[in-house]
Amino acid sequence: MKLSMRIRIARQRARLSQEALALNLGVTRSAVANWEGADGVLPASARLAHIARLTNVSFEWLATGRGPLDHGGNDDTPAAEGEMVHDEYERRLLAAFRRMPEHARLEVVLHCEAMAPRAARQGARPR
């Protein structure tokens, strides 16, 4: 999904008109319409962060389309320590972890941490 569509979805979920969003951002309504257009100019990162805050969506989702749409409510949480996930197994593990109930997450983390030194001692290499 393109950024223009994510901006529109965020604005509509927040029940804001293009004019209302523009007023809150200090831009014109036509600027918002342009961002939401298929071939429109894209807003700067700082403006995108402001849109995410105003519409209460996750900045990561708004900027990249990845992660949950809803804002978690904790601005101090880094997005995976700023690392990109390129390994398919790591991506699958992260996706499964995000779907787990809270009580199961700690158990999985402890299990993975316990296995990491053992795998290194046995000469196992990540794929």
CSV table of C-alpha atoms in Angstrom, one decimal:
chain,number,residue,atom,x,y,z
A,1,MET,CA,0.0,0.0,0.0
A,2,LYS,CA,1.3,3.4,-0.9
A,3,LEU,CA,2.1,6.2,1.6
A,4,SER,CA,-0.7,8.3,0.0
A,5,MET,CA,-3.2,5.7,0.9
A,6,ARG,CA,-1.9,5.2,4.5
A,7,ILE,CA,-2.1,9.0,5.0
A,8,ARG,CA,-5.7,8.9,3.8
A,9,ILE,CA,-6.6,5.9,6.0
A,10,ALA,CA,-5.0,7.6,9.1
A,11,ARG,CA,-6.9,10.8,8.5
A,12,GLN,CA,-10.2,9.1,7.9
A,13,ARG,CA,-9.8,6.9,11.0
A,14,ALA,CA,-9.2,10.0,13.1
A,15,ARG,CA,-12.4,11.4,11.5
A,16,LEU,CA,-10.5,14.5,10.2
A,17,SER,CA,-11.3,16.2,7.0
A,18,GLN,CA,-8.4,17.2,4.7
A,19,GLU,CA,-9.0,20.8,5.9
A,20,ALA,CA,-8.9,19.9,9.6
A,21,LEU,CA,-5.7,17.9,9.2
A,22,ALA,CA,-4.2,20.8,7.2
A,23,LEU,CA,-5.2,23.3,9.9
A,24,ASN,CA,-3.5,21.1,12.6
A,25,LEU,CA,-0.4,20.8,10.5
A,26,GLY,CA,-0.2,24.4,9.5
A,27,VAL,CA,-0.4,23.6,5.8
A,28,THR,CA,-3.1,24.1,3.1
A,29,ARG,CA,-5.9,21.7,2.3
A,30,SER,CA,-4.4,21.3,-1.1
A,31,ALA,CA,-1.1,20.1,0.4
A,32,VAL,CA,-3.0,17.3,2.2
A,33,ALA,CA,-4.9,16.5,-1.0
A,34,ASN,CA,-1.6,16.3,-2.8
A,35,TRP,CA,-0.1,13.9,-0.2
A,36,GLU,CA,-3.2,11.7,-0.6
A,37,GLY,CA,-3.0,11.8,-4.4
A,38,ALA,CA,-1.7,8.8,-6.3
A,39,ASP,CA,1.2,10.8,-7.7
A,40,GLY,CA,1.4,13.5,-5.1
A,41,VAL,CA,4.4,15.0,-3.4
A,42,LEU,CA,5.2,13.3,-0.1
A,43,PRO,CA,5.5,15.0,3.2
A,44,ALA,CA,8.8,15.3,5.0
A,45,SER,CA,9.6,12.9,7.9
A,46,ALA,CA,8.9,15.5,10.6
A,47,ARG,CA,5.6,16.2,9.1
A,48,LEU,CA,4.8,12.5,8.8
A,49,ALA,CA,5.6,12.1,12.5
A,50,HIS,CA,3.2,14.9,13.2
A,51,ILE,CA,0.5,13.3,11.1
A,52,ALA,CA,1.0,10.0,13.0
A,53,ARG,CA,0.6,11.8,16.4
A,54,LEU,CA,-2.5,13.7,15.3
A,55,THR,CA,-4.2,10.6,13.9
A,56,ASN,CA,-3.0,8.3,16.6
A,57,VAL,CA,-1.4,5.7,14.3
A,58,SER,CA,2.0,4.1,14.5
A,59,PHE,CA,4.8,6.2,12.8
A,60,GLU,CA,6.4,3.0,11.5
A,61,TRP,CA,3.1,1.9,9.9
A,62,LEU,CA,2.5,5.3,8.4
A,63,ALA,CA,6.0,5.8,7.0
A,64,THR,CA,6.7,2.2,5.9
A,65,GLY,CA,3.5,0.2,6.0
A,66,ARG,CA,5.1,-2.3,8.4
A,67,GLY,CA,4.1,-3.0,12.0
A,68,PRO,CA,0.7,-2.4,13.6
A,69,LEU,CA,-1.5,0.5,12.4
A,70,ASP,CA,-2.5,1.5,15.9
A,71,HIS,CA,-0.2,3.5,18.1
A,72,GLY,CA,1.0,1.4,21.0
A,73,GLY,CA,0.9,4.5,23.3
A,74,ASN,CA,4.6,4.2,24.3
A,75,ASP,CA,6.8,6.7,22.3
A,76,ASP,CA,9.9,5.4,24.1
A,77,THR,CA,9.8,2.0,22.5
A,78,PRO,CA,12.4,1.7,19.7
A,79,ALA,CA,11.5,-0.2,16.6
A,80,ALA,CA,13.6,-3.4,17.1
A,81,GLU,CA,16.5,-1.2,18.3
A,82,GLY,CA,16.5,0.4,14.9
A,83,GLU,CA,17.6,-2.8,13.1
A,84,MET,CA,16.1,-4.1,9.9
A,85,VAL,CA,15.1,-7.7,9.8
A,86,HIS,CA,16.4,-9.4,6.6
A,87,ASP,CA,16.4,-13.1,7.7
A,88,GLU,CA,13.2,-15.0,6.9
A,89,TYR,CA,13.3,-17.0,10.1
A,90,GLU,CA,13.8,-13.9,12.2
A,91,ARG,CA,10.9,-12.2,10.5
A,92,ARG,CA,8.6,-15.2,11.1
A,93,LEU,CA,9.6,-15.4,14.7
A,94,LEU,CA,8.9,-11.7,15.2
A,95,ALA,CA,5.5,-12.0,13.5
A,96,ALA,CA,4.6,-15.0,15.7
A,97,PHE,CA,5.9,-13.2,18.8
A,98,ARG,CA,3.7,-10.1,18.0
A,99,ARG,CA,0.6,-12.4,17.8
A,100,MET,CA,1.3,-14.1,21.2
A,101,PRO,CA,-0.6,-13.2,24.4
A,102,GLU,CA,1.5,-11.2,26.8
A,103,HIS,CA,2.0,-14.1,29.3
A,104,ALA,CA,3.6,-16.3,26.5
A,105,ARG,CA,6.1,-13.7,25.4
A,106,LEU,CA,8.4,-13.9,28.4
A,107,GLU,CA,8.5,-17.7,28.2
A,108,VAL,CA,9.6,-17.5,24.6
A,109,VAL,CA,12.2,-14.8,25.3
A,110,LEU,CA,13.7,-16.9,28.1
A,111,HIS,CA,13.7,-20.0,26.0
A,112,CYS,CA,15.4,-18.2,23.1
A,113,GLU,CA,18.0,-16.7,25.4
A,114,ALA,CA,18.7,-20.1,27.0
A,115,MET,CA,19.2,-21.7,23.5
A,116,ALA,CA,21.5,-19.0,22.2
A,117,PRO,CA,24.7,-19.9,24.1
A,118,ARG,CA,24.0,-23.7,23.6
A,119,ALA,CA,23.7,-23.2,19.9
A,120,ALA,CA,27.0,-21.2,19.8
A,121,ARG,CA,28.8,-24.0,21.8
A,122,GLN,CA,27.5,-26.7,19.4
A,123,GLY,CA,28.7,-24.7,16.4
A,124,ALA,CA,25.2,-24.0,15.1
A,125,ARG,CA,25.1,-21.2,12.5
A,126,PRO,CA,22.1,-19.1,11.8
A,127,ARG,CA,20.7,-19.5,8.3
